[in-house]
Structure formats: structure tokens, C-alpha cells
Amino acid sequence: MSSAESLTAGSGVELEIGGMTCASCAMRIEKKLNKLEGVTATVNYATEKAKVTVPEGYDPELLISEVEKTGYTAALPKPPNERRGAADAEPGEDPELISLRHRLIGSVILTVPVIAMAMVPAWQFMYWQWASLALAAPVIVWGAWPFHKAAWANLKQGAATMDTLISMGTSAAFLWSLYALFFGTAGVPGMTHPFEFALAPSDGAANIYLEVGAGVTMFILAGRYFEKRSKKQAGAALRALLELGAKEVSVLRGGVETQIPVEDLSVGDEFIVRPGEKIATDGVVVSGTSAVDASMLTGESVPVEVAEGDTVTGATTNAGGRLVVRATRIGSDTQLAQMAKLVEDAQTGKAEVQRLADRISGVFVPIVIVIAAIALGGWLGAGFPVSAAFTAAVAVLVIACPCALGLATPTALLVGTGRGAQMGVLIKGPEVLESTRKVDTVVLDKTGTVTTGKMTLVDVVLEPGVDRAELLRLAGALEDASEHPIAQAIAKGATQEVGALAAPEDFANIAGKGVQGVVDGHAVLVGREALLAEWSQQLSPELAATKARAEGEGKTVVAVGWDGEARGILIVSDTVKATSAEAIVQLKALGLTPVLLTGDNEAVARHIAAEVGIDEVIAEVLPQDKVDVVTRLQAEGKVVAMIGDGVNDAPALAQADLGLAMGTGADVAIEASDITLVRGDLRSAVDAIRLSRKTLSTIKTNLFWAFAYNVAAIPVAALGMLNPMLAGAAMALSSVFVVGNSLRLRGFRSVAK
């Protein structure tokens, strides 16, 4: 079956779209596809994908052809095996991003002296205008080529975008400068541009506007480059998920152990998993016992004991003994692959966020062009010289060139994200900001987010007459010889309290029950209560009640006995982070309702929630169901932020209106999120939301003044009271305002003391 046939077997088709430069491009493609009979399409500018619902048996090539008619490119996604191969390879940099960077660097180097000469009359030497032409021409032609190309493609479709205005403005400034240099008086030796704010009609033949064309190009290229770089991360979550699994596996065939790539594994194959290795695929344990660390996949901190007949999941880690596993699911059927699909679907289905500048451009750009044409015709009709009429038209296009609009978002984003990075908050792009203003509910994963995600010795309870230091010394020495994560937590706690631990003799690991051995002449047992009972060592009723109470709170209890008697219990637990309660108070102060989401049992979840001040708890949720919880909350009208750190959180992070990932967690969770919290401190989530809201507010202020400036200045230019030179200066001043307003974000302060 071909990839095209496989995609049309259902009702959904996904296309990868290329060539979009703004949200209005996505709108145009979406409108074009939706005109096809039986087709419903959603085009996401952020992920550069189209999600299309088609009739059964519909040929995707028809969709691709329709997109290409609109002037963009489209392709079907690669099959899963090819995507896996691409994930294993070192991802190369996007050629379009490289091209933008080269154009930006070249434009900056060439444009800065052009602007300097035009704005400072003292630097205008004998033939400075010709030097300006030599420097500006490559910028306006080569640097602005993406804008010219997009404008031409739009023109063929009878459409106009910001690219159209940029191309027309820079081209008009350049062509008029050529006219003034070769046919006017601007090219004479010693010509200077007096920097005046006079509002008076001018024939324009003595003025060149090369700094306008080059400056607009440089600033807009900068905005496009940083936008493209942030969007490049869109597909990284899927790659991170695919890289999480094992690459090779030791399979048993005919009693012989053979190392093969995991892609060659078949259902029914038996394979070996040694301590510390990842389990290659979903399966059933055939022989051996161990503890399996599933925290990277499930988010739960306590390793799961497995023995013959138990099921295991691919990509989890064998933390204990040697296992032989029979493969039951491979490839796209595994839990890991299904989670990768969830991430992909959640990202593709995200509602697109259109920037204000792009929304208005659909009306703004055609209006500016019409005004420029009316100004040209009006001046000619009134009997003025062609040069004067053309000067007014050029002034309209130049003053309307969206330099401040182009800077409004990227400068605020750059300053805001730079300040965020200093505080341990990484905001991935402007699409993130709108959601932070609307969020009213914040869903928090428990393990690794509210809690540390690491097992810690939290209490020691003794039988009467037993010395605490002695119990820790004996139990710690025995547990130090075990590789089990709970044993290591006990050994670490004992070392911190009593110092160096002795080496045990006759150490033995009793599968699923605990350990035994001889320490300093004492026969010591550490493990489950049942292990001590086998040696007729019973906990006292008081100690048994304490043990039951601790287990009811979700803690792990280990019994200790030696020389024929039970001596006490050790309580191990995943502890709440010291700053979590403070962070919850601050989240509530922002008007957010916190919800604790966990796979733990209800009692454990309620205990943790009460400790940090969360009222609403959703417990016993399977990893794949976390997306459903977020979707349900969204269906209730809530705008949801999700904070998590495990692989199991990645689909929910992508589905949420705002995803925040702890930087101390899994890479896939970080890649699927909108914001990364580097410090692993929940208070940084408060900083992230506050900073994002402040940055969004700054962007909106910038956009308002950029448009207000255009609305006020365009009529002045059309009336011939603003020559293009002054228009260029005014445009530069509007840019200075936008940058200055954005720089105020550097004073943002963290809530953490």
C-alpha cells in the first residue's frame, strides 16, 4: 500500500505546507482547500501543517495540487520508519533559516553606513550618494528578495500581504532614488541632504531614499529570522519521543543471543534486558525478577517490581536484575509510538494564533496601495509635475512601510525572552503569549513538578529501646549493597546521618521481598514485613499501625530486624518541593485555579494537595488519559495551562492552551511545551505567566502606536506635506519608540525571593 493510499484509508489527511510567511498565508490556503467539495481543512501557520478531512478514497494529490496553485508547497508526511531514520540522524539546519541569516548579516553590514550617511549631514562626503547606492542596492535587491518573491506570488493570485507593502515600498524608494541620481539633481558632486523637519511640497528630484529601502529590509529581515528560528522547534517533540526508545536489542533465537537493531524485532521474539538497559519494546516477562523504572514514561517515581508473567513497556529502564522478555507489540503499536502520535496530533490541532499585524494587513495593505494611487492621480490631475506627484505617492508607501510593525513583536519578544532566560524561563515564541492572558486553570502534574520526583528517607520509627544510629548503620550498610532505587535512598539517608557504612557479609537479594546479610556480626533483614515474618520477627502493634498510616499516605515502608527481632521501620517517600506551597499561593493570586493531576491513588494525591494548598484533585489517571482530562476541561470553557515534566505529560502539554515543562524533566516534555522552566522551581511558572502577560501587553502597545503612527502620517504624506526623506526619519523614530518600549521589559522582577 502506498503512503497516499494509507493516508486516505481513513477520513483524515495531514499535509506539510511550505512557503508561508504570515498567518494570512495560512488563511488563504485554508480558504482554497475548503472550497473543494467534501473537504474541511485547518491550516496551522505555527506548525506549518494542514489537517484535512476528506471523503473516503479521496486522492491527496488533488489537495497538494490545490495548495501549489495558491503559490505554496505541500507534501505528505514521511512514513513512520523514514521518520525514525530521520530522528536517528543528526538533524540539519533548515536551509531557509540559513538563507535568512545570511541575508540579515549582509544587510546589517551594508545598511548601517547608508543610514548613518543619510541621517548625519556632516558625514556626507563628495560622492556619498553613489556610495550609498553601491551599498543599498544589494540589500534592496538581494536582501529583500524573499519579500519580492512572495509579493509576486501573491500578485499572481490577486492577493496582497505585508510582503506586498514591503516590496512596493522598498522598490519605490529604490527606483525613485535611481531616477533622482541619474535624471534629477541628486547625483551631482557635493550634493547633501539637509536633515529638516519642514512639511512642504517638494519635487523630490534632489532627494534619494536609499536608507529607507535598505533600513526597512534590514529590520523586517531581523523579525522574520527570529520568528523562523522559534518555529523551527515545532517538530522536535516527536523526534525526542522517537529517540527515547532503545536502538539495539539482544534477542534470543535458537538459544543464541544476537544483537540486532530494534526495528528488526518481531512479535514473539524473546530478548534480554540487563540492569541499566532500556526495555526495547512492549512485552511480557518470561523469566527473571527486577524493579523497572518507568518514571520517564509514566512520571511515577517508585520503580515497579516485575516478575514472570508481568507486562513491561518499551523505553522504560530495568533498574534491578536480568530479565528475559517476550515482545508483544512492536513499531507503531507500542505505547511509546502511540504517545508520539498523541503529541503529533495535539500539536497539529492547536488553534492558530494570528498576530494583530497579520490580521489587519488584509485590509491595511490594499488601502495603503489605493491611497498611494489616489495621491498620484490627484496630484497629476491638479496639474502638478510628475516628480511632485510621484514624490507624494512614494511618501505614502514609505511612511506606511511596516518597519515599526515588523519590530513590534520581535523586539518585545527578544527582550522578554532574554529577561526570562536570566530567570530560568524559556518562552518559545509569540504564539505562546496570547494564551497566558486568557488562562484561568492550571493543571499540575504531581511527580517532579509539585514533588521532587526522587525517593528520600523521610522518617525512622523505632521499637522501644532501639538506638536510631545503630538501626541506620546496620540497615544502611545492607541497602548500600543493593542497586534498588529505594535501597539507595535509604543508604544515602543513613550516610548523611551516621557517616561511612560498613561492607556487609553474605549479602543476598530476596526477589520481591528485600535483602539480608551480616553487618558487624549481626544477621540483618531489611525489606517487606513478610520477609521479617518468615524469620518470626513481628512488628509491634504500634509500629504496624504507624506503617499502615504511612502507606495510606502513599509512602513506602521498609521493615528492619536483626538478631531475631524486628527493630523498626524506615519510611521512604517522594517529598514535596520546598517552594511548591508558596507557588500555589502565587498562582491563585494571578486568578488561576490549580488542579493536581496524577496517576497515584486518591489518598496519596489528596495528601499532597492538602500539603501545598490545592483544592481540586484528579487522581488515578493513566498516562494516555491525561490529554483527555485537559480536553475535558477545555470543553467546559476553561483555558488550561499544563505544568509537567515526564514523557507522559508531553501530549497533555501539547494539547493544553499553554504548556509549561520543568527543565529538570524529560526532553520530550520540554520540546512539546510552550514554556520551559529551567530551574525546576514551581515559582518559575508564576514568573513565566507574569512575564508572558507583560510581554504580550508590550507587543500590543507597540502595535497600537505603530498603526496610530501610520494612520496619522499617511494623510499628511498623501497631501504632499511629507517628503519621503522625512517619512524615512519618521519611520525610524517610530521604530526607536517600539524598541524603547520593549526595553522596559528588562526591569521585570521575579516573585522568588
PDB file of N, CA, C and O in Angstrom, residues 462-528:
ATOM      1  N   LEU A 462      11.203   3.633  65.605  1.00  0.00           N
ATOM      2  CA  LEU A 462      11.923   2.567  66.309  1.00  0.00           C
ATOM      3  C   LEU A 462      11.033   1.829  67.300  1.00  0.00           C
ATOM      4  O   LEU A 462      10.088   2.403  67.862  1.00  0.00           O
ATOM      5  N   GLU A 463      11.349   0.547  67.502  1.00  0.00           N
ATOM      6  CA  GLU A 463      10.770  -0.183  68.623  1.00  0.00           C
ATOM      7  C   GLU A 463      11.417   0.354  69.907  1.00  0.00           C
ATOM      8  O   GLU A 463      12.539   0.901  69.867  1.00  0.00           O
ATOM      9  N   PRO A 464      10.733   0.246  71.059  1.00  0.00           N
ATOM     10  CA  PRO A 464      11.307   0.740  72.326  1.00  0.00           C
ATOM     11  C   PRO A 464      12.697   0.150  72.597  1.00  0.00           C
ATOM     12  O   PRO A 464      12.933  -1.040  72.392  1.00  0.00           O
ATOM     13  N   GLY A 465      13.617   1.036  73.006  1.00  0.00           N
ATOM     14  CA  GLY A 465      14.955   0.593  73.390  1.00  0.00           C
ATOM     15  C   GLY A 465      15.938   0.470  72.252  1.00  0.00           C
ATOM     16  O   GLY A 465      17.118   0.166  72.477  1.00  0.00           O
ATOM     17  N   VAL A 466      15.523   0.700  71.021  1.00  0.00           N
ATOM     18  CA  VAL A 466      16.422   0.573  69.865  1.00  0.00           C
ATOM     19  C   VAL A 466      17.084   1.920  69.591  1.00  0.00           C
ATOM     20  O   VAL A 466      16.443   2.961  69.609  1.00  0.00           O
ATOM     21  N   ASP A 467      18.388   1.887  69.332  1.00  0.00           N
ATOM     22  CA  ASP A 467      19.149   3.101  69.046  1.00  0.00           C
ATOM     23  C   ASP A 467      19.002   3.461  67.562  1.00  0.00           C
ATOM     24  O   ASP A 467      19.236   2.628  66.687  1.00  0.00           O
ATOM     25  N   ARG A 468      18.619   4.722  67.291  1.00  0.00           N
ATOM     26  CA  ARG A 468      18.387   5.178  65.913  1.00  0.00           C
ATOM     27  C   ARG A 468      19.643   5.049  65.060  1.00  0.00           C
ATOM     28  O   ARG A 468      19.599   4.560  63.926  1.00  0.00           O
ATOM     29  N   ALA A 469      20.771   5.490  65.601  1.00  0.00           N
ATOM     30  CA  ALA A 469      22.021   5.463  64.837  1.00  0.00           C
ATOM     31  C   ALA A 469      22.409   4.033  64.473  1.00  0.00           C
ATOM     32  O   ALA A 469      22.888   3.763  63.363  1.00  0.00           O
ATOM     33  N   GLU A 470      22.184   3.095  65.411  1.00  0.00           N
ATOM     34  CA  GLU A 470      22.544   1.700  65.132  1.00  0.00           C
ATOM     35  C   GLU A 470      21.663   1.130  64.029  1.00  0.00           C
ATOM     36  O   GLU A 470      22.143   0.418  63.136  1.00  0.00           O
ATOM     37  N   LEU A 471      20.346   1.426  64.101  1.00  0.00           N
ATOM     38  CA  LEU A 471      19.451   0.910  63.060  1.00  0.00           C
ATOM     39  C   LEU A 471      19.851   1.457  61.684  1.00  0.00           C
ATOM     40  O   LEU A 471      19.906   0.703  60.706  1.00  0.00           O
ATOM     41  N   LEU A 472      20.139   2.758  61.609  1.00  0.00           N
ATOM     42  CA  LEU A 472      20.541   3.339  60.330  1.00  0.00           C
ATOM     43  C   LEU A 472      21.867   2.769  59.841  1.00  0.00           C
ATOM     44  O   LEU A 472      22.056   2.535  58.644  1.00  0.00           O
ATOM     45  N   ARG A 473      22.774   2.527  60.776  1.00  0.00           N
ATOM     46  CA  ARG A 473      24.092   1.995  60.408  1.00  0.00           C
ATOM     47  C   ARG A 473      23.975   0.588  59.832  1.00  0.00           C
ATOM     48  O   ARG A 473      24.577   0.275  58.798  1.00  0.00           O
ATOM     49  N   LEU A 474      23.173  -0.276  60.469  1.00  0.00           N
ATOM     50  CA  LEU A 474      23.042  -1.660  60.011  1.00  0.00           C
ATOM     51  C   LEU A 474      22.194  -1.753  58.740  1.00  0.00           C
ATOM     52  O   LEU A 474      22.566  -2.419  57.775  1.00  0.00           O
ATOM     53  N   ALA A 475      21.034  -1.083  58.766  1.00  0.00           N
ATOM     54  CA  ALA A 475      20.158  -1.140  57.589  1.00  0.00           C
ATOM     55  C   ALA A 475      20.808  -0.450  56.394  1.00  0.00           C
ATOM     56  O   ALA A 475      20.737  -0.939  55.256  1.00  0.00           O
ATOM     57  N   GLY A 476      21.466   0.696  56.636  1.00  0.00           N
ATOM     58  CA  GLY A 476      22.109   1.434  55.557  1.00  0.00           C
ATOM     59  C   GLY A 476      23.221   0.641  54.897  1.00  0.00           C
ATOM     60  O   GLY A 476      23.371   0.666  53.671  1.00  0.00           O
ATOM     61  N   ALA A 477      24.001  -0.086  55.719  1.00  0.00           N
ATOM     62  CA  ALA A 477      25.100  -0.890  55.171  1.00  0.00           C
ATOM     63  C   ALA A 477      24.571  -1.969  54.236  1.00  0.00           C
ATOM     64  O   ALA A 477      25.135  -2.227  53.160  1.00  0.00           O
ATOM     65  N   LEU A 478      23.469  -2.598  54.638  1.00  0.00           N
ATOM     66  CA  LEU A 478      22.895  -3.670  53.823  1.00  0.00           C
ATOM     67  C   LEU A 478      22.276  -3.106  52.534  1.00  0.00           C
ATOM     68  O   LEU A 478      22.478  -3.647  51.445  1.00  0.00           O
ATOM     69  N   GLU A 479      21.536  -2.004  52.663  1.00  0.00           N
ATOM     70  CA  GLU A 479      20.894  -1.408  51.493  1.00  0.00           C
ATOM     71  C   GLU A 479      21.908  -0.806  50.522  1.00  0.00           C
ATOM     72  O   GLU A 479      21.657  -0.715  49.320  1.00  0.00           O
ATOM     73  N   ASP A 480      23.050  -0.387  51.039  1.00  0.00           N
ATOM     74  CA  ASP A 480      24.083   0.201  50.189  1.00  0.00           C
ATOM     75  C   ASP A 480      24.621  -0.804  49.177  1.00  0.00           C
ATOM     76  O   ASP A 480      25.147  -0.431  48.133  1.00  0.00           O
ATOM     77  N   ALA A 481      24.464  -2.094  49.496  1.00  0.00           N
ATOM     78  CA  ALA A 481      24.936  -3.145  48.589  1.00  0.00           C
ATOM     79  C   ALA A 481      23.909  -3.467  47.504  1.00  0.00           C
ATOM     80  O   ALA A 481      24.190  -4.242  46.589  1.00  0.00           O
ATOM     81  N   SER A 482      22.711  -2.876  47.612  1.00  0.00           N
ATOM     82  CA  SER A 482      21.650  -3.126  46.634  1.00  0.00           C
ATOM     83  C   SER A 482      21.592  -1.979  45.633  1.00  0.00           C
ATOM     84  O   SER A 482      21.869  -0.833  45.962  1.00  0.00           O
ATOM     85  N   GLU A 483      21.172  -2.295  44.377  1.00  0.00           N
ATOM     86  CA  GLU A 483      21.049  -1.270  43.337  1.00  0.00           C
ATOM     87  C   GLU A 483      19.638  -0.702  43.256  1.00  0.00           C
ATOM     88  O   GLU A 483      19.380   0.203  42.471  1.00  0.00           O
ATOM     89  N   HIS A 484      18.718  -1.229  44.067  1.00  0.00           N
ATOM     90  CA  HIS A 484      17.328  -0.791  44.011  1.00  0.00           C
ATOM     91  C   HIS A 484      17.223   0.685  44.410  1.00  0.00           C
ATOM     92  O   HIS A 484      17.859   1.119  45.370  1.00  0.00           O
ATOM     93  N   PRO A 485      16.434   1.497  43.680  1.00  0.00           N
ATOM     94  CA  PRO A 485      16.335   2.934  43.999  1.00  0.00           C
ATOM     95  C   PRO A 485      15.888   3.225  45.428  1.00  0.00           C
ATOM     96  O   PRO A 485      16.367   4.184  46.039  1.00  0.00           O
ATOM     97  N   ILE A 486      14.968   2.426  45.978  1.00  0.00           N
ATOM     98  CA  ILE A 486      14.523   2.652  47.363  1.00  0.00           C
ATOM     99  C   ILE A 486      15.669   2.339  48.324  1.00  0.00           C
ATOM    100  O   ILE A 486      15.901   3.072  49.301  1.00  0.00           O
ATOM    101  N   ALA A 487      16.415   1.271  48.038  1.00  0.00           N
ATOM    102  CA  ALA A 487      17.567   0.918  48.871  1.00  0.00           C
ATOM    103  C   ALA A 487      18.604   2.027  48.841  1.00  0.00           C
ATOM    104  O   ALA A 487      19.192   2.384  49.877  1.00  0.00           O
ATOM    105  N   GLN A 488      18.817   2.600  47.662  1.00  0.00           N
ATOM    106  CA  GLN A 488      19.800   3.673  47.543  1.00  0.00           C
ATOM    107  C   GLN A 488      19.362   4.928  48.297  1.00  0.00           C
ATOM    108  O   GLN A 488      20.189   5.647  48.859  1.00  0.00           O
ATOM    109  N   ALA A 489      18.043   5.195  48.333  1.00  0.00           N
ATOM    110  CA  ALA A 489      17.532   6.335  49.102  1.00  0.00           C
ATOM    111  C   ALA A 489      17.803   6.140  50.587  1.00  0.00           C
ATOM    112  O   ALA A 489      18.187   7.069  51.308  1.00  0.00           O
ATOM    113  N   ILE A 490      17.612   4.896  51.077  1.00  0.00           N
ATOM    114  CA  ILE A 490      17.868   4.586  52.492  1.00  0.00           C
ATOM    115  C   ILE A 490      19.358   4.708  52.794  1.00  0.00           C
ATOM    116  O   ILE A 490      19.764   5.297  53.803  1.00  0.00           O
ATOM    117  N   ALA A 491      20.194   4.157  51.910  1.00  0.00           N
ATOM    118  CA  ALA A 491      21.638   4.215  52.117  1.00  0.00           C
ATOM    119  C   ALA A 491      22.140   5.660  52.134  1.00  0.00           C
ATOM    120  O   ALA A 491      22.982   6.026  52.967  1.00  0.00           O
ATOM    121  N   LYS A 492      21.599   6.480  51.243  1.00  0.00           N
ATOM    122  CA  LYS A 492      22.004   7.889  51.199  1.00  0.00           C
ATOM    123  C   LYS A 492      21.605   8.608  52.481  1.00  0.00           C
ATOM    124  O   LYS A 492      22.392   9.361  53.072  1.00  0.00           O
ATOM    125  N   GLY A 493      20.371   8.364  52.957  1.00  0.00           N
ATOM    126  CA  GLY A 493      19.905   8.986  54.194  1.00  0.00           C
ATOM    127  C   GLY A 493      20.724   8.544  55.393  1.00  0.00           C
ATOM    128  O   GLY A 493      21.051   9.355  56.279  1.00  0.00           O
ATOM    129  N   ALA A 494      21.072   7.259  55.427  1.00  0.00           N
ATOM    130  CA  ALA A 494      21.870   6.731  56.538  1.00  0.00           C
ATOM    131  C   ALA A 494      23.272   7.334  56.533  1.00  0.00           C
ATOM    132  O   ALA A 494      23.811   7.706  57.581  1.00  0.00           O
ATOM    133  N   THR A 495      23.869   7.446  55.348  1.00  0.00           N
ATOM    134  CA  THR A 495      25.217   8.017  55.228  1.00  0.00           C
ATOM    135  C   THR A 495      25.246   9.463  55.715  1.00  0.00           C
ATOM    136  O   THR A 495      26.186   9.884  56.411  1.00  0.00           O
ATOM    137  N   GLN A 496      24.208  10.221  55.365  1.00  0.00           N
ATOM    138  CA  GLN A 496      24.147  11.617  55.779  1.00  0.00           C
ATOM    139  C   GLN A 496      24.059  11.761  57.299  1.00  0.00           C
ATOM    140  O   GLN A 496      24.544  12.731  57.878  1.00  0.00           O
ATOM    141  N   GLU A 497      23.465  10.759  57.963  1.00  0.00           N
ATOM    142  CA  GLU A 497      23.245  10.877  59.403  1.00  0.00           C
ATOM    143  C   GLU A 497      24.342  10.214  60.236  1.00  0.00           C
ATOM    144  O   GLU A 497      24.729  10.742  61.283  1.00  0.00           O
ATOM    145  N   VAL A 498      24.838   9.047  59.791  1.00  0.00           N
ATOM    146  CA  VAL A 498      25.796   8.300  60.634  1.00  0.00           C
ATOM    147  C   VAL A 498      27.180   8.189  60.013  1.00  0.00           C
ATOM    148  O   VAL A 498      28.091   7.628  60.636  1.00  0.00           O
ATOM    149  N   GLY A 499      27.357   8.675  58.791  1.00  0.00           N
ATOM    150  CA  GLY A 499      28.674   8.629  58.170  1.00  0.00           C
ATOM    151  C   GLY A 499      28.891   7.382  57.332  1.00  0.00           C
ATOM    152  O   GLY A 499      27.936   6.752  56.862  1.00  0.00           O
ATOM    153  N   ALA A 500      30.158   7.001  57.141  1.00  0.00           N
ATOM    154  CA  ALA A 500      30.516   5.876  56.277  1.00  0.00           C
ATOM    155  C   ALA A 500      29.869   4.590  56.771  1.00  0.00           C
ATOM    156  O   ALA A 500      29.729   4.354  57.969  1.00  0.00           O
ATOM    157  N   LEU A 501      29.483   3.728  55.809  1.00  0.00           N
ATOM    158  CA  LEU A 501      28.791   2.478  56.122  1.00  0.00           C
ATOM    159  C   LEU A 501      29.725   1.293  55.916  1.00  0.00           C
ATOM    160  O   LEU A 501      30.574   1.287  55.026  1.00  0.00           O
ATOM    161  N   ALA A 502      29.535   0.263  56.752  1.00  0.00           N
ATOM    162  CA  ALA A 502      30.364  -0.957  56.668  1.00  0.00           C
ATOM    163  C   ALA A 502      29.950  -1.792  55.466  1.00  0.00           C
ATOM    164  O   ALA A 502      28.833  -1.661  54.952  1.00  0.00           O
ATOM    165  N   ALA A 503      30.839  -2.685  55.036  1.00  0.00           N
ATOM    166  CA  ALA A 503      30.526  -3.608  53.941  1.00  0.00           C
ATOM    167  C   ALA A 503      29.897  -4.868  54.532  1.00  0.00           C
ATOM    168  O   ALA A 503      30.458  -5.478  55.443  1.00  0.00           O
ATOM    169  N   PRO A 504      28.718  -5.293  54.055  1.00  0.00           N
ATOM    170  CA  PRO A 504      28.059  -6.477  54.612  1.00  0.00           C
ATOM    171  C   PRO A 504      28.705  -7.778  54.137  1.00  0.00           C
ATOM    172  O   PRO A 504      29.371  -7.807  53.093  1.00  0.00           O
ATOM    173  N   GLU A 505      28.478  -8.828  54.895  1.00  0.00           N
ATOM    174  CA  GLU A 505      28.921 -10.176  54.520  1.00  0.00           C
ATOM    175  C   GLU A 505      27.688 -11.014  54.198  1.00  0.00           C
ATOM    176  O   GLU A 505      26.598 -10.760  54.707  1.00  0.00           O
ATOM    177  N   ASP A 506      27.902 -12.039  53.355  1.00  0.00           N
ATOM    178  CA  ASP A 506      26.822 -12.967  52.983  1.00  0.00           C
ATOM    179  C   ASP A 506      25.580 -12.217  52.488  1.00  0.00           C
ATOM    180  O   ASP A 506      24.442 -12.580  52.816  1.00  0.00           O
ATOM    181  N   PHE A 507      25.768 -11.166  51.706  1.00  0.00           N
ATOM    182  CA  PHE A 507      24.647 -10.377  51.204  1.00  0.00           C
ATOM    183  C   PHE A 507      23.820 -11.195  50.217  1.00  0.00           C
ATOM    184  O   PHE A 507      24.359 -11.895  49.356  1.00  0.00           O
ATOM    185  N   ALA A 508      22.503 -11.120  50.333  1.00  0.00           N
ATOM    186  CA  ALA A 508      21.613 -11.828  49.410  1.00  0.00           C
ATOM    187  C   ALA A 508      20.389 -10.966  49.135  1.00  0.00           C
ATOM    188  O   ALA A 508      19.844 -10.330  50.032  1.00  0.00           O
ATOM    189  N   ASN A 509      19.988 -10.960  47.863  1.00  0.00           N
ATOM    190  CA  ASN A 509      18.789 -10.232  47.438  1.00  0.00           C
ATOM    191  C   ASN A 509      17.644 -11.225  47.296  1.00  0.00           C
ATOM    192  O   ASN A 509      17.709 -12.136  46.482  1.00  0.00           O
ATOM    193  N   ILE A 510      16.596 -11.105  48.113  1.00  0.00           N
ATOM    194  CA  ILE A 510      15.439 -11.994  48.033  1.00  0.00           C
ATOM    195  C   ILE A 510      14.419 -11.321  47.134  1.00  0.00           C
ATOM    196  O   ILE A 510      13.841 -10.290  47.511  1.00  0.00           O
ATOM    197  N   ALA A 511      14.231 -11.882  45.917  1.00  0.00           N
ATOM    198  CA  ALA A 511      13.421 -11.237  44.893  1.00  0.00           C
ATOM    199  C   ALA A 511      12.038 -10.841  45.398  1.00  0.00           C
ATOM    200  O   ALA A 511      11.297 -11.667  45.937  1.00  0.00           O
ATOM    201  N   GLY A 512      11.710  -9.569  45.221  1.00  0.00           N
ATOM    202  CA  GLY A 512      10.391  -9.069  45.572  1.00  0.00           C
ATOM    203  C   GLY A 512      10.148  -8.882  47.048  1.00  0.00           C
ATOM    204  O   GLY A 512       9.055  -8.473  47.454  1.00  0.00           O
ATOM    205  N   LYS A 513      11.136  -9.205  47.910  1.00  0.00           N
ATOM    206  CA  LYS A 513      10.913  -9.111  49.354  1.00  0.00           C
ATOM    207  C   LYS A 513      11.898  -8.198  50.069  1.00  0.00           C
ATOM    208  O   LYS A 513      11.546  -7.507  51.018  1.00  0.00           O
ATOM    209  N   GLY A 514      13.175  -8.196  49.679  1.00  0.00           N
ATOM    210  CA  GLY A 514      14.154  -7.359  50.347  1.00  0.00           C
ATOM    211  C   GLY A 514      15.543  -7.951  50.279  1.00  0.00           C
ATOM    212  O   GLY A 514      15.867  -8.699  49.346  1.00  0.00           O
ATOM    213  N   VAL A 515      16.368  -7.634  51.296  1.00  0.00           N
ATOM    214  CA  VAL A 515      17.754  -8.109  51.324  1.00  0.00           C
ATOM    215  C   VAL A 515      18.092  -8.633  52.710  1.00  0.00           C
ATOM    216  O   VAL A 515      17.456  -8.275  53.715  1.00  0.00           O
ATOM    217  N   GLN A 516      19.115  -9.482  52.759  1.00  0.00           N
ATOM    218  CA  GLN A 516      19.598  -9.986  54.044  1.00  0.00           C
ATOM    219  C   GLN A 516      21.108 -10.107  53.976  1.00  0.00           C
ATOM    220  O   GLN A 516      21.708 -10.167  52.907  1.00  0.00           O
ATOM    221  N   GLY A 517      21.742 -10.115  55.162  1.00  0.00           N
ATOM    222  CA  GLY A 517      23.188 -10.241  55.220  1.00  0.00           C
ATOM    223  C   GLY A 517      23.677 -10.060  56.648  1.00  0.00           C
ATOM    224  O   GLY A 517      22.874  -9.898  57.579  1.00  0.00           O
ATOM    225  N   VAL A 518      24.994 -10.093  56.789  1.00  0.00           N
ATOM    226  CA  VAL A 518      25.608  -9.945  58.112  1.00  0.00           C
ATOM    227  C   VAL A 518      26.394  -8.637  58.133  1.00  0.00           C
ATOM    228  O   VAL A 518      27.229  -8.389  57.259  1.00  0.00           O
ATOM    229  N   VAL A 519      26.097  -7.769  59.130  1.00  0.00           N
ATOM    230  CA  VAL A 519      26.791  -6.494  59.283  1.00  0.00           C
ATOM    231  C   VAL A 519      27.308  -6.413  60.722  1.00  0.00           C
ATOM    232  O   VAL A 519      26.519  -6.482  61.680  1.00  0.00           O
ATOM    233  N   ASP A 520      28.638  -6.300  60.858  1.00  0.00           N
ATOM    234  CA  ASP A 520      29.270  -6.211  62.186  1.00  0.00           C
ATOM    235  C   ASP A 520      28.819  -7.335  63.115  1.00  0.00           C
ATOM    236  O   ASP A 520      28.549  -7.136  64.302  1.00  0.00           O
ATOM    237  N   GLY A 521      28.680  -8.534  62.536  1.00  0.00           N
ATOM    238  CA  GLY A 521      28.309  -9.699  63.348  1.00  0.00           C
ATOM    239  C   GLY A 521      26.829  -9.855  63.595  1.00  0.00           C
ATOM    240  O   GLY A 521      26.407 -10.820  64.247  1.00  0.00           O
ATOM    241  N   HIS A 522      25.993  -8.950  63.092  1.00  0.00           N
ATOM    242  CA  HIS A 522      24.541  -9.048  63.264  1.00  0.00           C
ATOM    243  C   HIS A 522      23.903  -9.577  61.980  1.00  0.00           C
ATOM    244  O   HIS A 522      24.218  -9.113  60.877  1.00  0.00           O
ATOM    245  N   ALA A 523      22.975 -10.552  62.121  1.00  0.00           N
ATOM    246  CA  ALA A 523      22.209 -11.060  60.985  1.00  0.00           C
ATOM    247  C   ALA A 523      21.048 -10.097  60.744  1.00  0.00           C
ATOM    248  O   ALA A 523      20.097 -10.043  61.527  1.00  0.00           O
ATOM    249  N   VAL A 524      21.128  -9.326  59.656  1.00  0.00           N
ATOM    250  CA  VAL A 524      20.199  -8.218  59.423  1.00  0.00           C
ATOM    251  C   VAL A 524      19.243  -8.539  58.269  1.00  0.00           C
ATOM    252  O   VAL A 524      19.653  -9.102  57.249  1.00  0.00           O
ATOM    253  N   LEU A 525      17.960  -8.170  58.456  1.00  0.00           N
ATOM    254  CA  LEU A 525      16.940  -8.273  57.415  1.00  0.00           C
ATOM    255  C   LEU A 525      16.381  -6.870  57.155  1.00  0.00           C
ATOM    256  O   LEU A 525      16.055  -6.145  58.098  1.00  0.00           O
ATOM    257  N   VAL A 526      16.283  -6.497  55.880  1.00  0.00           N
ATOM    258  CA  VAL A 526      15.681  -5.215  55.505  1.00  0.00           C
ATOM    259  C   VAL A 526      14.769  -5.461  54.298  1.00  0.00           C
ATOM    260  O   VAL A 526      15.222  -5.974  53.279  1.00  0.00           O
ATOM    261  N   GLY A 527      13.478  -5.109  54.429  1.00  0.00           N
ATOM    262  CA  GLY A 527      12.572  -5.315  53.305  1.00  0.00           C
ATOM    263  C   GLY A 527      11.124  -5.285  53.731  1.00  0.00           C
ATOM    264  O   GLY A 527      10.734  -4.561  54.657  1.00  0.00           O
ATOM    265  N   ARG A 528      10.303  -6.073  53.047  1.00  0.00           N
ATOM    266  CA  ARG A 528       8.884  -6.132  53.363  1.00  0.00           C
ATOM    267  C   ARG A 528       8.659  -6.768  54.730  1.00  0.00           C
ATOM    268  O   ARG A 528       9.485  -7.549  55.219  1.00  0.00           O
TER     269      ARG A 528
END
